[in-house]
Tab-separated table of C-alpha atoms and ligand atoms in Angstrom:
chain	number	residue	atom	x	y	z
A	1	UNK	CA	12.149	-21.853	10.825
A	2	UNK	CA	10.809	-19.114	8.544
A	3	UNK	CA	7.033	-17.963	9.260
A	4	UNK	CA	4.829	-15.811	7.288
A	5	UNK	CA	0.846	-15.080	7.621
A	6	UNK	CA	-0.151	-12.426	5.985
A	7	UNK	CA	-0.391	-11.561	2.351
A	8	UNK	CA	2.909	-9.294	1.675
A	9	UNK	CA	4.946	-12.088	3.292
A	10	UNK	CA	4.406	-14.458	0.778
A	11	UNK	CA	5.787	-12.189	-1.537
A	12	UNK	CA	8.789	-11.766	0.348
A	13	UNK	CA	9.248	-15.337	1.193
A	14	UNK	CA	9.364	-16.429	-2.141
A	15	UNK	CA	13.203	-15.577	-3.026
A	16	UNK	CA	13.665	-15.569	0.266
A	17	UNK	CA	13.090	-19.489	0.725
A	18	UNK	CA	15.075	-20.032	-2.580
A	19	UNK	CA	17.897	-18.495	-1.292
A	20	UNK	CA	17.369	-20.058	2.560
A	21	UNK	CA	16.971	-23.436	0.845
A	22	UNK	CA	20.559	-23.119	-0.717
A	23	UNK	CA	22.117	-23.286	2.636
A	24	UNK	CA	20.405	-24.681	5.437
A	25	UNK	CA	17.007	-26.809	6.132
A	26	UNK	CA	13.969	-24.426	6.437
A	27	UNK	CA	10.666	-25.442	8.045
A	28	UNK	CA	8.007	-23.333	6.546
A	29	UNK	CA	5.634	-22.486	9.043
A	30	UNK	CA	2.030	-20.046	7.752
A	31	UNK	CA	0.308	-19.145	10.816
A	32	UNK	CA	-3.314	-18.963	8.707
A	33	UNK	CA	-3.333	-15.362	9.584
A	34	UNK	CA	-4.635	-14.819	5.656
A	35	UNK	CA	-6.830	-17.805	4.434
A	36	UNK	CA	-8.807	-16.638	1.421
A	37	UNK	CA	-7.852	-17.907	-1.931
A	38	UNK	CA	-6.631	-15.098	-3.501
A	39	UNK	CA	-5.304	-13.456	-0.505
A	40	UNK	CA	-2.544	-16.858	0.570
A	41	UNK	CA	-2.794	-19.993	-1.761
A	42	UNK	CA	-2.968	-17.999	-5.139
A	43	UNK	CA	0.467	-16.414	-4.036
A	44	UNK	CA	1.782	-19.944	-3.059
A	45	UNK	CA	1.267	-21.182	-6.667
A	46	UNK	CA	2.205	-18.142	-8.479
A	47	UNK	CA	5.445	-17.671	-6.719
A	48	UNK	CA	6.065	-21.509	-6.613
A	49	UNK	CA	6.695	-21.072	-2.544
A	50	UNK	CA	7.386	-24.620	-1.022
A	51	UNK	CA	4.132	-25.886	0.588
A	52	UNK	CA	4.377	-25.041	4.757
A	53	UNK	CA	5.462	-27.425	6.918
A	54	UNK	CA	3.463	-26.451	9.113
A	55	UNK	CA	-0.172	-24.893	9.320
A	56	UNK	CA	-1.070	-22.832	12.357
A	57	UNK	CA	-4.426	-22.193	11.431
A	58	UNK	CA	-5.506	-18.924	12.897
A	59	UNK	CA	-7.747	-17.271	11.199
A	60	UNK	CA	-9.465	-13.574	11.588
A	61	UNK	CA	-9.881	-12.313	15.132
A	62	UNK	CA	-8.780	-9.289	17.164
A	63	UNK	CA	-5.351	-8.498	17.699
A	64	UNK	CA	-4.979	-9.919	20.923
A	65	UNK	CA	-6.571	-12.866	19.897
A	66	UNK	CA	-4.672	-13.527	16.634
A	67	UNK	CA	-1.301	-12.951	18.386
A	68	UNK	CA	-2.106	-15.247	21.641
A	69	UNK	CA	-3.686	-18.073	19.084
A	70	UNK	CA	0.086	-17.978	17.016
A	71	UNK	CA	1.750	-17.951	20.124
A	72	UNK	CA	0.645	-20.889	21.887
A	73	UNK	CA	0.695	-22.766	18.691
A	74	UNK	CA	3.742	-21.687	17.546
A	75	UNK	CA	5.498	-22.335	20.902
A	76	UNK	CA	4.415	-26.143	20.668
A	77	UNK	CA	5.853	-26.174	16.951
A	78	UNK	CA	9.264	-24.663	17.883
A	79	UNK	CA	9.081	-26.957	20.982
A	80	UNK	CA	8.746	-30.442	18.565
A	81	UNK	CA	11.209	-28.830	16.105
A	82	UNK	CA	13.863	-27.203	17.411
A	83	UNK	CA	14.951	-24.579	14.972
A	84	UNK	CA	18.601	-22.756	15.200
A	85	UNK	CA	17.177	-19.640	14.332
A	86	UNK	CA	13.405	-18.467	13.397
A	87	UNK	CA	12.843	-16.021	10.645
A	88	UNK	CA	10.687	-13.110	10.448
A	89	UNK	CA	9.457	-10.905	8.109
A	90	UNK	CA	7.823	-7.484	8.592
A	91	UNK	CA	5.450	-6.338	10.682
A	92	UNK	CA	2.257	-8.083	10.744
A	93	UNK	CA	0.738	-9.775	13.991
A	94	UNK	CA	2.400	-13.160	12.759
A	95	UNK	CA	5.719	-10.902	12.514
A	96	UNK	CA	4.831	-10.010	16.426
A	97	UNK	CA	3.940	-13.066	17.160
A	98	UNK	CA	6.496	-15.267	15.954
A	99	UNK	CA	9.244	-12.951	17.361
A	100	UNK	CA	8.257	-13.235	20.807
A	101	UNK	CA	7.325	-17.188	21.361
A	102	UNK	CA	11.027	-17.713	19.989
A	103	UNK	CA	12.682	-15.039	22.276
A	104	UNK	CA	11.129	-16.713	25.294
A	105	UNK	CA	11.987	-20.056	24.121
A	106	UNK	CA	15.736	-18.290	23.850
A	107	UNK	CA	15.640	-18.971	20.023
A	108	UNK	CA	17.539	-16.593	18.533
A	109	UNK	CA	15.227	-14.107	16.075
A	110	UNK	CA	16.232	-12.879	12.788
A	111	UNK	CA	14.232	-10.027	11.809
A	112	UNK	CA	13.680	-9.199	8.005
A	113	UNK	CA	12.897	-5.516	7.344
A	114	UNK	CA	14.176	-4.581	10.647
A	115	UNK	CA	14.541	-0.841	11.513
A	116	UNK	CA	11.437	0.370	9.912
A	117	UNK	CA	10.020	3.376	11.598
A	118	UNK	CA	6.903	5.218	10.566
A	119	UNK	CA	7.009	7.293	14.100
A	120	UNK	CA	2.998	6.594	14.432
A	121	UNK	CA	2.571	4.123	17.058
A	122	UNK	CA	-1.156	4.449	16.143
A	123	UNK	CA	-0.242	1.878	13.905
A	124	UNK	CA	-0.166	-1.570	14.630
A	125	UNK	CA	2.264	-2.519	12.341
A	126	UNK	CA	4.439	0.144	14.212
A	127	UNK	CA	4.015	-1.550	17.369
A	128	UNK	CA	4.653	-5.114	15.828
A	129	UNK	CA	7.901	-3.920	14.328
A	130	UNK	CA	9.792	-2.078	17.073
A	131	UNK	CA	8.792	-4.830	19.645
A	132	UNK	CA	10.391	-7.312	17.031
A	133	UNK	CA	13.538	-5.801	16.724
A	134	UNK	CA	13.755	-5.179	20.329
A	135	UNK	CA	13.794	-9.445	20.564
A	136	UNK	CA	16.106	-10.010	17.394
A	137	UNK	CA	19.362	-11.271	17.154
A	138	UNK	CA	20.175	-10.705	13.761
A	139	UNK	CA	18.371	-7.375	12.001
A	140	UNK	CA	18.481	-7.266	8.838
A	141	UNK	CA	17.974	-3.808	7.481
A	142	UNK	CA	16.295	-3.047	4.343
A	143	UNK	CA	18.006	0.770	4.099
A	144	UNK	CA	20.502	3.254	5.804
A	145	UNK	CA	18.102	4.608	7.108
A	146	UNK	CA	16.967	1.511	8.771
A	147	UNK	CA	20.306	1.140	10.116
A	148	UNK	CA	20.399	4.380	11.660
A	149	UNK	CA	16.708	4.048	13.131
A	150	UNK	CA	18.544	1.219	15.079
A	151	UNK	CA	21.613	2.742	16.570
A	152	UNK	CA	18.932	5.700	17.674
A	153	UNK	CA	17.725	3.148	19.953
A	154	UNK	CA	20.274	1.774	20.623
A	155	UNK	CA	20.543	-1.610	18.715
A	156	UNK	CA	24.503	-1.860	16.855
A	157	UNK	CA	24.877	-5.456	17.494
A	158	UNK	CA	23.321	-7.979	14.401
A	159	UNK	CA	22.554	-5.048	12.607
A	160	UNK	CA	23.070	-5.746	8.685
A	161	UNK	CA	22.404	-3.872	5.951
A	162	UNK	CA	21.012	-6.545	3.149
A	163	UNK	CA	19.058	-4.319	0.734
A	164	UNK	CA	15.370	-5.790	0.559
A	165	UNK	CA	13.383	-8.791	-0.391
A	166	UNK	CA	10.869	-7.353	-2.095
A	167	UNK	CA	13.167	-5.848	-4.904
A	168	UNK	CA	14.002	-8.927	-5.186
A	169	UNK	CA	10.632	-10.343	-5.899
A	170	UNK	CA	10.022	-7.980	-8.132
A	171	UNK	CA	13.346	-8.461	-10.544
A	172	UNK	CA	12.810	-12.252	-10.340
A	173	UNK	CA	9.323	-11.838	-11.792
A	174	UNK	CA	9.723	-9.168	-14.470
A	175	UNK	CA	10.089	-10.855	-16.945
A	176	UNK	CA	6.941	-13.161	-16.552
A	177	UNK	CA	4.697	-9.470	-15.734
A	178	UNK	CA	5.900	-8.568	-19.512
A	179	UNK	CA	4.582	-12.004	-20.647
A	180	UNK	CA	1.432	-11.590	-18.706
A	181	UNK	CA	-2.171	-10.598	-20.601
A	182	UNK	CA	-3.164	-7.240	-18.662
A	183	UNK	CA	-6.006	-7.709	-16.247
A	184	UNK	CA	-7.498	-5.042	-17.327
A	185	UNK	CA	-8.617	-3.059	-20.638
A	186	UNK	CA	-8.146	-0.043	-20.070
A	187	UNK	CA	-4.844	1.706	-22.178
A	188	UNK	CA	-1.479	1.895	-20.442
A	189	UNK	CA	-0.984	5.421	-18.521
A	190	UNK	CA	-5.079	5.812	-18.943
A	191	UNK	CA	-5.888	4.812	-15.322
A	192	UNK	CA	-4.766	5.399	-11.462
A	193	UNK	CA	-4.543	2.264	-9.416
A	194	UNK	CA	-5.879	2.170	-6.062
A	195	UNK	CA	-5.754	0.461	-2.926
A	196	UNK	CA	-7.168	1.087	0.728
A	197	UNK	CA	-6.681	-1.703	3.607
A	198	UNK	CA	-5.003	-0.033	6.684
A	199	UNK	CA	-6.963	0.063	10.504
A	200	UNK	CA	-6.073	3.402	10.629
A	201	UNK	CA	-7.714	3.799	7.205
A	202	UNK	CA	-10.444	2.110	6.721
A	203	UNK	CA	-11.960	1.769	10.766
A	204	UNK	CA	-12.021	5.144	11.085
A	205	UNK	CA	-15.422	6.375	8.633
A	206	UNK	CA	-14.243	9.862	8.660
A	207	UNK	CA	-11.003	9.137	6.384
A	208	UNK	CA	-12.514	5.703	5.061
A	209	UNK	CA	-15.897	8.619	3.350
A	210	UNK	CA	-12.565	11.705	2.634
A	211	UNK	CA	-10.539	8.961	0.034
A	212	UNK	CA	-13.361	7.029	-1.205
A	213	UNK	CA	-15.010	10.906	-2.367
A	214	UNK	CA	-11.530	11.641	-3.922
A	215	UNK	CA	-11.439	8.289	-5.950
A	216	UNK	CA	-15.252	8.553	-7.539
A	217	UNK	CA	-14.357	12.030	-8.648
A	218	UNK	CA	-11.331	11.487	-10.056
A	219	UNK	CA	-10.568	12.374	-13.715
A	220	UNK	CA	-9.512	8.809	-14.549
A	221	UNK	CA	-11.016	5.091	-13.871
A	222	UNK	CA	-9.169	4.160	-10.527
A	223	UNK	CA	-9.032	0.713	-10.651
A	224	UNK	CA	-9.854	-0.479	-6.834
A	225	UNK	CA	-8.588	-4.589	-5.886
A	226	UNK	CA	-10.670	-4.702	-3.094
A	227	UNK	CA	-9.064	-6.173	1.145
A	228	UNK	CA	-11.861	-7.872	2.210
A	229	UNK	CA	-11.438	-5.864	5.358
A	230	UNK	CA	-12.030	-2.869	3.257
A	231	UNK	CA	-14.622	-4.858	1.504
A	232	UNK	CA	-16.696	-5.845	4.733
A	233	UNK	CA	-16.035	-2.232	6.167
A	234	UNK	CA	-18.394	-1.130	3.233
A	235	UNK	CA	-20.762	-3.360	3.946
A	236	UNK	CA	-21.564	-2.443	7.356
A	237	UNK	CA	-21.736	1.354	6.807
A	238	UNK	CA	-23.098	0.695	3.561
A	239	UNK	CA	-21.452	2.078	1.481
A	240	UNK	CA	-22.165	1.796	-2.574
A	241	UNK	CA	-18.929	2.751	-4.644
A	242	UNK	CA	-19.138	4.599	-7.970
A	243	UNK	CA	-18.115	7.667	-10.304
A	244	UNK	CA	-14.583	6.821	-11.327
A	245	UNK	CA	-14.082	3.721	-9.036
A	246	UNK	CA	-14.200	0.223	-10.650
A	247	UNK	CA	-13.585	-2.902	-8.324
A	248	UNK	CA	-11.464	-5.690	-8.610
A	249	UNK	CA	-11.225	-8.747	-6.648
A	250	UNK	CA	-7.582	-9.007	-4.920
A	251	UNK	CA	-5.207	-9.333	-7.831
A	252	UNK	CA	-2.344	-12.229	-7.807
A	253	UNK	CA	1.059	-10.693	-7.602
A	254	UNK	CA	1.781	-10.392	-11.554
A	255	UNK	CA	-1.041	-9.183	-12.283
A	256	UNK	CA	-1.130	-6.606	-9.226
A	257	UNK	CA	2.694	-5.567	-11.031
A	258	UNK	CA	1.670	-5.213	-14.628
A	259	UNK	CA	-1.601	-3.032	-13.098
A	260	UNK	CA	0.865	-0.888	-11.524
A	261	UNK	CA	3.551	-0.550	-14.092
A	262	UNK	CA	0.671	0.092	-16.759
A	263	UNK	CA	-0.513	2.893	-13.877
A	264	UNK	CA	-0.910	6.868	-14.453
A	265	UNK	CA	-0.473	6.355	-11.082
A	266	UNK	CA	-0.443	4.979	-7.728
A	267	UNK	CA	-2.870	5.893	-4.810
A	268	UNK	CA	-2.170	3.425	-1.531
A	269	UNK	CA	-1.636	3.276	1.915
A	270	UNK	CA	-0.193	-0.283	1.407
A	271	UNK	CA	3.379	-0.362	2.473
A	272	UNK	CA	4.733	-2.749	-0.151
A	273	UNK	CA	2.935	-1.365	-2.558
A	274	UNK	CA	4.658	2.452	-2.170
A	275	UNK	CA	7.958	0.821	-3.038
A	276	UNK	CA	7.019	-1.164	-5.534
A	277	UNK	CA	5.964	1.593	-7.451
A	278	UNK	CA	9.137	3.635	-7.176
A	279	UNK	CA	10.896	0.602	-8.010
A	280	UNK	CA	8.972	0.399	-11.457
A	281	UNK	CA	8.671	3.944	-11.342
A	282	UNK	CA	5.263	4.539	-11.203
A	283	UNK	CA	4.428	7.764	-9.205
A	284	UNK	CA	2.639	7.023	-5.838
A	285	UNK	CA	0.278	9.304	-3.690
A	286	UNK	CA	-0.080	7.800	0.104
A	287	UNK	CA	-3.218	8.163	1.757
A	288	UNK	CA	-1.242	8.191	5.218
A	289	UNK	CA	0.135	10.778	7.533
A	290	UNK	CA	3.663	8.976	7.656
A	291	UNK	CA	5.787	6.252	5.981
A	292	UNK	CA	8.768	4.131	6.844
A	293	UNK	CA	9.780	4.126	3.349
A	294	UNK	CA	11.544	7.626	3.553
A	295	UNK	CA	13.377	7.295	0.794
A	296	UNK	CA	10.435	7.203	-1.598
A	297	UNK	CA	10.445	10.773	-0.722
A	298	UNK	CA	12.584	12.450	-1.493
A	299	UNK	CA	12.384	14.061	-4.803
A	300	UNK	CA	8.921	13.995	-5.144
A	301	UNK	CA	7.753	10.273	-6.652
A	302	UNK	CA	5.420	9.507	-3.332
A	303	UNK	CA	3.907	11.396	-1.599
A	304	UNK	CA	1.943	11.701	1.698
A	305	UNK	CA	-1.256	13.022	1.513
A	306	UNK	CA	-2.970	11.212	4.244
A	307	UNK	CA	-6.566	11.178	4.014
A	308	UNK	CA	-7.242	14.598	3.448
A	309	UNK	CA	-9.335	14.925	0.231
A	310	UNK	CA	-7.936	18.419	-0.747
A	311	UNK	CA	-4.628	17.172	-0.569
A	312	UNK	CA	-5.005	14.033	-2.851
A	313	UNK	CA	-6.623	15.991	-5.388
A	314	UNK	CA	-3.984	17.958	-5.614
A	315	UNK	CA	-1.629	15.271	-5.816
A	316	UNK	CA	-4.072	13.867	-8.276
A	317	UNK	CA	-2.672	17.156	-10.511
A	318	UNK	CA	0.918	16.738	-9.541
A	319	UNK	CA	0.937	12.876	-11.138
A	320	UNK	CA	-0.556	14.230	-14.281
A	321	UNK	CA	2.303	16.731	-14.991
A	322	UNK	CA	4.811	14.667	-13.483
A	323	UNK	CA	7.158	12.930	-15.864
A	324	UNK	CA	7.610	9.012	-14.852
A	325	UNK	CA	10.999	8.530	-13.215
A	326	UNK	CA	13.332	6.176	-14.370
A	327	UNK	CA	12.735	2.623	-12.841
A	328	UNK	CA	16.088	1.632	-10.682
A	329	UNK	CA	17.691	-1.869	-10.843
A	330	UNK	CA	20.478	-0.637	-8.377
A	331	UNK	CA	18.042	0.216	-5.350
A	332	UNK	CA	17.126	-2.138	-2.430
A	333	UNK	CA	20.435	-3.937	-2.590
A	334	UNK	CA	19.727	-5.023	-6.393
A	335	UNK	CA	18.178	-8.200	-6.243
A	336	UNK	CA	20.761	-9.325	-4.032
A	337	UNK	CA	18.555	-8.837	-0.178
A	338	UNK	CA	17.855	-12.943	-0.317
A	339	UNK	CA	21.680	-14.406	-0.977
A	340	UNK	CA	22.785	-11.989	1.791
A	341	UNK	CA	20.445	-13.223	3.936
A	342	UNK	CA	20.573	-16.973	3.469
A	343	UNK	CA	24.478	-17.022	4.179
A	344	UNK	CA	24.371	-14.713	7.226
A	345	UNK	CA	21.224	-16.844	8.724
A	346	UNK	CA	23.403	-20.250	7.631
A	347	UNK	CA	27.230	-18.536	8.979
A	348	UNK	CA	24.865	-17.146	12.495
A	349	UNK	CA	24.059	-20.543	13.138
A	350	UNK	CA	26.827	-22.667	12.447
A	351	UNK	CA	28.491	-20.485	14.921
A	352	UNK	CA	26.391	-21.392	17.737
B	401	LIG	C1	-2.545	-7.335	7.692
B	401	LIG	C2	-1.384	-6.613	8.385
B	401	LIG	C3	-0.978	-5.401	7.554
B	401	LIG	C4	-0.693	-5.788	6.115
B	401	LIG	C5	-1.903	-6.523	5.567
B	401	LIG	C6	-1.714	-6.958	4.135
B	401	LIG	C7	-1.460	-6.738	10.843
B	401	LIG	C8	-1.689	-5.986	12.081
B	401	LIG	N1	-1.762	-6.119	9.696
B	401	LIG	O1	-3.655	-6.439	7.700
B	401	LIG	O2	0.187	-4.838	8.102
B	401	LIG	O3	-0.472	-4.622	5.371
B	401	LIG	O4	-2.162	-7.670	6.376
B	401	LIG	O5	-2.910	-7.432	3.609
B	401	LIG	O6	-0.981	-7.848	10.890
B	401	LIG	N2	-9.754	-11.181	5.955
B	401	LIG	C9	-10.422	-12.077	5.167
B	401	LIG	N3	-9.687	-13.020	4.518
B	401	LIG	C10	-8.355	-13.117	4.628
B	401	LIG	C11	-7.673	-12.212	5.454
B	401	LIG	C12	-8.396	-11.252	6.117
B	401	LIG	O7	-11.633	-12.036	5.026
B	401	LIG	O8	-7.766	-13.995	3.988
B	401	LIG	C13	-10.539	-10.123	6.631
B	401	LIG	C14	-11.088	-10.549	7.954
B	401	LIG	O9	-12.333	-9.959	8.107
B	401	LIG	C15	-10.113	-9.916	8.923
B	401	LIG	C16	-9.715	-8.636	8.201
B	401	LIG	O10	-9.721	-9.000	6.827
B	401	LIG	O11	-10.700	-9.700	10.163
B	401	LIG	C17	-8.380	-8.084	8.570
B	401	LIG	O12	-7.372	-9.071	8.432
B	401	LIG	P1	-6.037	-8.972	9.337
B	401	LIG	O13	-5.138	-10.082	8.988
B	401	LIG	O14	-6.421	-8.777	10.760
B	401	LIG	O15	-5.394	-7.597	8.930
B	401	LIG	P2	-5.147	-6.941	7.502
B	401	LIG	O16	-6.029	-5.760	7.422
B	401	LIG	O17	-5.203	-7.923	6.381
C-alpha cells in the first residue's frame, strides 16, 4: 500500500508506482490532504498516476486534525486490506500519518526519502520525518548523507541507499518539458522564478513582508505560482503584490520544469523545488535558515538566505554573475531511485 497526499508526492509517486507495479500489487491510497485541481488531479493526469484505490478524503485542517482524520481512516483501510508493507514518501502530515497507523497495526513501514535532516524541528516537516523513520522498516535513503544522518541516531538496520525519486521524475519527463509551449513570455534567462509556501514562511508576517519586499524590487519579473496557503495568507493581512512580482496560478509539473529550466534563477523555500533546480542546473537562493538537501551546497549553486532581505539581494547579485552549472544525469542515483525500490519492497516482503 503506497499513500501520498500532498502535492510533491504525486510527483514522486509517479515512477515510483511504475516501477512498484512491475513487481508486486499496489493499492494506491490519497489521503485528500491536497484537493484543489491544480494542486492533486492535474498531477494525476499529467503524470498518468493510476487512479487511487482508495480516497481518504481529508481535507484542510490543523495539524492535529489532519493527522488524527488519516489515521483513523487509514487504520480501517489497512484493516480491510491487509497490505505486506505500506509505502511512504516524505514528510508531509500524510507521510506522518500513514507511518504510524501501520506501525501500530505491526505493518512493516518503508520510508522513501528517509534520513532527511534539516536540524530545525520548528519545522513540521522535520518532525514528520524523524518520527517516520523512527517507525520504518525499510529506509530508503535518498543520499550519503542521509545514510549517515541515520547511523547518528542510531538506525543501521533497512537502511538503503536508492538515489531519489524525484530525479527520476524529472529524467522521465524531459523530454516532454522540451516539447512543451512555455507558460510564459518572457525570454529564457530574462526572469527569476519564485515560490513561497512554508509555515515557517509564510505564518510568520515578519519574514512573509522581508521576501515579498525583496521580490517587488527585484531587477527582473519574478514570476510567483501562487500555494493557496500563501495565497489566503495575503488575503487576511491584505496584502496587494506588485513591482517586479507577477502571479501565476499553481503550475502543472511540466510546465513548473520548463519555468525553471528557462529561469535566471531560482528563489524557494520549497524542498523539491531546491533540487530540482540543481538537477537542471538552474541556480537556487533559499529563503530558509536550513536545508536537508546539503549537497546543493556545496559549491555555491543554492544557497540559504533565509528570510533576511539583505541577504537575498545579495544573492540576487551572486545569480547574475554566476555562470549556470552543468545539469547532472549521474546525481540522485540516475534515474534509477524507483527500480531499486520496487525490487527491495517486492524481495522485503516475499521474505516475510
Ligand atoms: C504541505 C506539506 C509541505 C509540502 C507542501 C507542498 C505538511 C505539514 N506540509 O504543506 O511539507 O511542502 O504540502 O505543497 O504536510 N490548501 C488549499 N487547497 C489544497 C491544499 C491546501 O486551499 O489543495 C490550503 C488550505 O487552506 C490549507 C493550506 O493550503 O489549510 C495548507 O495546506 P496543508 O496541506 O496543510 O499544508 P501545505 O502548506 O500545502
Amino acid at each position: 500500500m503506497t499513500v501520498v497526499g500532498a502535492r510533491p508526492q504525486f510527483v514522486k509517486i509517479a515512477p515510483l508506482s511504475r516501477a512498484l507495479r512491475r513487481h508486486v500489487r499496489e493499492i494506491l491510497v490519497h489521503t485528500g490532504q491536497h484537493y484543489d485541481r491544480d494542486m492533486s488531479d492535474a498531477f494525476f493526469a499529467e503524470l498518468r498516476i493510476p487512479r487511487p484505490d482508495i480516497h481518504l478524503g481529508v481535507g484542510s485542517g490543523s495539524h492535529g486534525r489532519m493527522t488524527a482524520l488519516i489515521l483513523e481512516r487509514l487504520e480501517a483501510a489497512m484493516l480491510a486490506r491487509k497490505p505486506d508493507v505500506v509505502i511512504v514518501i516524505g514528510d508531509t502530515n500524510s507521510t506522518l500519518a500513514a507511518a504510524l497507523s501501520a506501525a501500530k497495526l505491526q505493518i512493516p513501514v518503508a520510508h522513501v526519502e528517509a534520513g532527511l535532516r534539516s536540524f530545525d524541528m520548528r519545522m513540521p516537516e522535520e518532525i514528520n520525518r524523524r518520527i517516520a523513520d523512527h517507525v520504518s522498516a525499510l529506509l530508503l535513503c535518498p543520499t550519503t548523507d542521509a545514510v549517515r544522518n541515520l547511523r547518528a541516531e542510531g538506525i543501521t538496520k533497512g537502511v538503503h541507499l536508492v538515489g531519489d525519486v524525484m530525479m527520476d521524475a524529472v529524467l522521465q519527463n524531459l523530454a516532454r518539458v522540451r516539447r512543451l509551449r512555455s507558460p510564459t513570455a518572457h525570454a529564457p534567462k530574462s526572469y527569476y522564478l519564485a515560490t513561497i509556501h512554508r509555515q515557517e514562511n509564510v505564518d510568520d508576517e515578519g519574514r512573509l513582508r522581508a521576501i515579498l519586499g525583496v521580490l517587488q524590487g527585484a531587477s527582473r519579473p519574478v514570476l510567483l505560482p501562487m500555494h493557496p496557503r500563501t495565497r489566503e495568507r495575503l488575503r487576511r493581512l491584505r496584502i496587494t503584490l506588485g513591482g517586479a512580482i507577477e502571479i501565476l496560478p499553481p503550475q502543472p509539473y511540466l510546465g513548473m520544469l520548463r519555468l525553471l529550466g528557462d529561469a535566471r534563477g531560482l528563489l524557494t523555500d520549497s524542498g523539491g523545488l531546491q533540487k530540482e533546480a540543481f538537477i537542471v542546473g538552474t541556480p537556487c537562493l533559499t529563503m530558509r535558515d536550513a536545508t536537508e538537501w546539503v549537497e546543493t551546497l556545496r559549491g555555491g549553486a543554492n544557497r540559504l538566505v533565509g528570510a533576511d532581505a539583505a541577504k537575498i539581494a545579495r544573492g540576487l547579485g551572486a545569480i547574475e554573475k554566476l555562470p549556470r552549472h552543468r545539469p547532472a544525469s549521474s546525481l540522485y542515483g540516475g534515474g534509477r531511485a524507483s527500480g531499486r525500490i520496487a525490487r527491495l519492497v517486492s524481495r522485503f516482503a516475499r521474505g516475510r
